[in-house]
Amino acid sequence: MSERNDSMEPAKVSCEVCMAEVPHDDAKSMEGSDYVLYFCGLDCYDRWADEAKEEESGE
Ligand SMILES: [Zn+2]
């Protein structure tokens, strides 16, 4: 992995699932009432959605 110290780099966000940094423009976002989650792609979004579903049905 090579990181550049470029002060002009575009805004990046961290994927909620795999923690990969992705450009804000490319990230899938999921907005809740008082939070925003970002995903590097639909694969991670699906994984997150599956886990959220399991947590909800835990009762
Ligand atoms: Zn990801």
Short mmCIF file of N, CA, C and O and ligand atoms in Angstrom, two decimals:
data_model
loop_
_atom_site.label_atom_id
_atom_site.label_comp_id
_atom_site.label_asym_id
_atom_site.label_seq_id
_atom_site.Cartn_x
_atom_site.Cartn_y
_atom_site.Cartn_z
N MET A 1 0.86 -1.20 0.00
CA MET A 1 0.00 0.00 0.00
C MET A 1 0.90 1.25 0.00
O MET A 1 1.80 1.37 0.80
N SER A 2 0.67 2.14 -0.89
CA SER A 2 1.47 3.35 -0.93
C SER A 2 0.58 4.55 -0.63
O SER A 2 -0.47 4.73 -1.24
N GLU A 3 1.02 5.32 0.32
CA GLU A 3 0.25 6.50 0.67
C GLU A 3 1.02 7.75 0.28
O GLU A 3 2.20 7.87 0.55
N ARG A 4 0.31 8.66 -0.31
CA ARG A 4 0.94 9.92 -0.67
C ARG A 4 0.46 11.02 0.26
O ARG A 4 -0.71 11.05 0.64
N ASN A 5 1.36 11.87 0.62
CA ASN A 5 0.97 13.02 1.43
C ASN A 5 0.61 14.18 0.53
O ASN A 5 1.35 15.12 0.36
N ASP A 6 -0.52 14.08 -0.05
CA ASP A 6 -0.97 15.11 -0.96
C ASP A 6 -2.03 15.96 -0.28
O ASP A 6 -3.12 15.48 0.02
N SER A 7 -1.72 17.19 -0.04
CA SER A 7 -2.67 18.04 0.69
C SER A 7 -3.89 18.40 -0.15
O SER A 7 -4.87 18.89 0.37
N MET A 8 -3.79 18.15 -1.44
CA MET A 8 -4.92 18.49 -2.30
C MET A 8 -5.78 17.28 -2.63
O MET A 8 -6.58 17.29 -3.55
N GLU A 9 -5.59 16.20 -1.92
CA GLU A 9 -6.36 15.01 -2.25
C GLU A 9 -7.84 15.22 -1.96
O GLU A 9 -8.20 15.97 -1.06
N PRO A 10 -8.69 14.57 -2.72
CA PRO A 10 -10.14 14.72 -2.53
C PRO A 10 -10.59 14.13 -1.21
O PRO A 10 -9.91 13.29 -0.62
N ALA A 11 -11.72 14.56 -0.75
CA ALA A 11 -12.26 14.06 0.51
C ALA A 11 -12.49 12.56 0.41
O ALA A 11 -13.02 12.07 -0.58
N LYS A 12 -12.05 11.86 1.45
CA LYS A 12 -12.26 10.42 1.46
C LYS A 12 -13.06 10.03 2.68
O LYS A 12 -13.03 10.71 3.71
N VAL A 13 -13.74 8.92 2.56
CA VAL A 13 -14.50 8.39 3.68
C VAL A 13 -14.10 6.95 3.89
O VAL A 13 -13.56 6.31 2.98
N SER A 14 -14.33 6.43 5.07
CA SER A 14 -13.97 5.05 5.36
C SER A 14 -15.19 4.16 5.24
O SER A 14 -16.26 4.47 5.77
N CYS A 15 -15.01 3.05 4.54
CA CYS A 15 -16.08 2.08 4.40
C CYS A 15 -16.46 1.54 5.78
O CYS A 15 -15.60 1.18 6.57
N GLU A 16 -17.74 1.48 6.06
CA GLU A 16 -18.23 1.05 7.37
C GLU A 16 -17.88 -0.41 7.63
O GLU A 16 -17.75 -0.83 8.77
N VAL A 17 -17.74 -1.20 6.58
CA VAL A 17 -17.53 -2.64 6.74
C VAL A 17 -16.05 -3.03 6.69
O VAL A 17 -15.55 -3.66 7.61
N CYS A 18 -15.36 -2.65 5.64
CA CYS A 18 -13.97 -3.10 5.48
C CYS A 18 -12.97 -1.99 5.78
O CYS A 18 -11.78 -2.21 5.73
N MET A 19 -13.45 -0.81 6.14
CA MET A 19 -12.60 0.31 6.54
C MET A 19 -11.73 0.85 5.42
O MET A 19 -10.82 1.62 5.66
N ALA A 20 -12.00 0.42 4.20
CA ALA A 20 -11.22 0.93 3.08
C ALA A 20 -11.56 2.41 2.88
O ALA A 20 -12.70 2.82 3.07
N GLU A 21 -10.55 3.16 2.50
CA GLU A 21 -10.82 4.56 2.21
C GLU A 21 -11.23 4.71 0.76
O GLU A 21 -10.55 4.23 -0.14
N VAL A 22 -12.34 5.35 0.56
CA VAL A 22 -12.83 5.55 -0.79
C VAL A 22 -13.16 7.02 -0.98
O VAL A 22 -13.56 7.70 -0.03
N PRO A 23 -12.97 7.51 -2.20
CA PRO A 23 -13.35 8.90 -2.47
C PRO A 23 -14.82 9.12 -2.16
O PRO A 23 -15.67 8.26 -2.45
N HIS A 24 -15.10 10.24 -1.55
CA HIS A 24 -16.47 10.54 -1.16
C HIS A 24 -17.44 10.39 -2.33
O HIS A 24 -18.55 9.88 -2.18
N ASP A 25 -16.99 10.81 -3.52
CA ASP A 25 -17.87 10.76 -4.69
C ASP A 25 -18.21 9.33 -5.10
O ASP A 25 -19.24 9.09 -5.72
N ASP A 26 -17.30 8.39 -4.81
CA ASP A 26 -17.51 7.01 -5.24
C ASP A 26 -18.22 6.16 -4.20
O ASP A 26 -18.68 5.07 -4.48
N ALA A 27 -18.29 6.66 -2.98
CA ALA A 27 -18.83 5.85 -1.90
C ALA A 27 -20.35 5.76 -1.97
O ALA A 27 -21.03 6.70 -2.37
N LYS A 28 -20.85 4.60 -1.60
CA LYS A 28 -22.29 4.47 -1.39
C LYS A 28 -22.58 5.00 0.00
O LYS A 28 -21.88 4.69 0.95
N SER A 29 -23.61 5.79 0.13
CA SER A 29 -23.91 6.33 1.45
C SER A 29 -25.30 5.89 1.90
O SER A 29 -26.19 5.64 1.10
N MET A 30 -25.40 5.78 3.21
CA MET A 30 -26.64 5.34 3.83
C MET A 30 -26.94 6.33 4.94
O MET A 30 -26.20 6.43 5.91
N GLU A 31 -27.98 7.10 4.79
CA GLU A 31 -28.27 8.14 5.76
C GLU A 31 -29.33 7.70 6.75
O GLU A 31 -30.41 7.26 6.38
N GLY A 32 -28.98 7.80 8.02
CA GLY A 32 -29.96 7.56 9.07
C GLY A 32 -30.48 8.88 9.56
O GLY A 32 -30.21 9.94 8.97
N SER A 33 -31.22 8.86 10.64
CA SER A 33 -31.81 10.09 11.14
C SER A 33 -30.75 11.05 11.64
O SER A 33 -30.87 12.25 11.48
N ASP A 34 -29.68 10.52 12.24
CA ASP A 34 -28.63 11.42 12.74
C ASP A 34 -27.24 10.87 12.47
O ASP A 34 -26.31 11.09 13.22
N TYR A 35 -27.10 10.11 11.40
CA TYR A 35 -25.78 9.60 11.04
C TYR A 35 -25.74 9.30 9.55
O TYR A 35 -26.77 9.18 8.90
N VAL A 36 -24.53 9.21 9.04
CA VAL A 36 -24.35 8.81 7.65
C VAL A 36 -23.27 7.74 7.62
O VAL A 36 -22.21 7.88 8.21
N LEU A 37 -23.58 6.62 6.96
CA LEU A 37 -22.60 5.56 6.82
C LEU A 37 -22.16 5.50 5.37
O LEU A 37 -22.94 5.76 4.46
N TYR A 38 -20.89 5.13 5.18
CA TYR A 38 -20.36 5.04 3.82
C TYR A 38 -19.86 3.63 3.55
O TYR A 38 -19.39 2.93 4.45
N PHE A 39 -19.98 3.22 2.30
CA PHE A 39 -19.53 1.90 1.88
C PHE A 39 -18.74 2.02 0.59
O PHE A 39 -19.06 2.85 -0.26
N CYS A 40 -17.73 1.15 0.45
CA CYS A 40 -16.88 1.23 -0.73
C CYS A 40 -17.62 0.68 -1.94
O CYS A 40 -17.25 0.96 -3.09
N GLY A 41 -18.64 -0.11 -1.73
CA GLY A 41 -19.38 -0.66 -2.85
C GLY A 41 -20.59 -1.42 -2.36
O GLY A 41 -20.83 -1.55 -1.15
N LEU A 42 -21.34 -1.94 -3.31
CA LEU A 42 -22.57 -2.64 -2.93
C LEU A 42 -22.29 -3.92 -2.15
O LEU A 42 -23.11 -4.35 -1.34
N ASP A 43 -21.13 -4.56 -2.41
CA ASP A 43 -20.79 -5.77 -1.65
C ASP A 43 -20.78 -5.48 -0.16
O ASP A 43 -21.37 -6.20 0.64
N CYS A 44 -20.10 -4.41 0.21
CA CYS A 44 -20.01 -4.08 1.63
C CYS A 44 -21.36 -3.58 2.14
O CYS A 44 -21.74 -3.86 3.27
N TYR A 45 -22.07 -2.87 1.32
CA TYR A 45 -23.39 -2.41 1.75
C TYR A 45 -24.28 -3.61 2.06
O TYR A 45 -24.97 -3.65 3.08
N ASP A 46 -24.26 -4.61 1.18
CA ASP A 46 -25.08 -5.80 1.39
C ASP A 46 -24.67 -6.52 2.67
O ASP A 46 -25.50 -6.99 3.44
N ARG A 47 -23.35 -6.60 2.91
CA ARG A 47 -22.88 -7.27 4.12
C ARG A 47 -23.37 -6.53 5.35
O ARG A 47 -23.83 -7.12 6.32
N TRP A 48 -23.26 -5.22 5.31
CA TRP A 48 -23.72 -4.42 6.45
C TRP A 48 -25.23 -4.59 6.65
O TRP A 48 -25.71 -4.75 7.77
N ALA A 49 -25.98 -4.57 5.56
CA ALA A 49 -27.43 -4.69 5.66
C ALA A 49 -27.81 -6.05 6.25
O ALA A 49 -28.73 -6.15 7.06
N ASP A 50 -27.10 -7.10 5.85
CA ASP A 50 -27.37 -8.43 6.40
C ASP A 50 -27.14 -8.46 7.90
O ASP A 50 -27.94 -8.97 8.67
N GLU A 51 -26.02 -7.87 8.35
CA GLU A 51 -25.72 -7.89 9.78
C GLU A 51 -26.71 -7.05 10.55
O GLU A 51 -27.13 -7.39 11.64
N ALA A 52 -27.10 -5.92 9.99
CA ALA A 52 -28.07 -5.06 10.67
C ALA A 52 -29.39 -5.80 10.82
O ALA A 52 -30.07 -5.70 11.83
N LYS A 53 -29.73 -6.58 9.82
CA LYS A 53 -30.98 -7.33 9.86
C LYS A 53 -30.93 -8.37 10.98
O LYS A 53 -31.87 -8.53 11.74
N GLU A 54 -29.78 -9.04 11.07
CA GLU A 54 -29.65 -10.08 12.11
C GLU A 54 -29.74 -9.47 13.50
O GLU A 54 -30.32 -10.03 14.40
N GLU A 55 -29.14 -8.29 13.66
CA GLU A 55 -29.20 -7.65 14.97
C GLU A 55 -30.63 -7.29 15.34
O GLU A 55 -31.05 -7.43 16.47
N GLU A 56 -31.37 -6.84 14.37
CA GLU A 56 -32.74 -6.43 14.66
C GLU A 56 -33.62 -7.61 15.07
O GLU A 56 -34.49 -7.49 15.90
N SER A 57 -33.37 -8.77 14.45
CA SER A 57 -34.20 -9.93 14.75
C SER A 57 -33.65 -10.74 15.92
O SER A 57 -33.93 -11.91 16.07
N GLY A 58 -32.83 -10.10 16.77
CA GLY A 58 -32.19 -10.83 17.86
C GLY A 58 -33.10 -11.07 19.04
O GLY A 58 -32.76 -11.83 19.95
N GLU A 59 -34.27 -10.47 19.08
CA GLU A 59 -35.13 -10.64 20.25
C GLU A 59 -35.83 -11.99 20.27
O GLU A 59 -36.59 -12.27 19.39
ZN ZN B 1 -15.89 -1.95 2.02
#
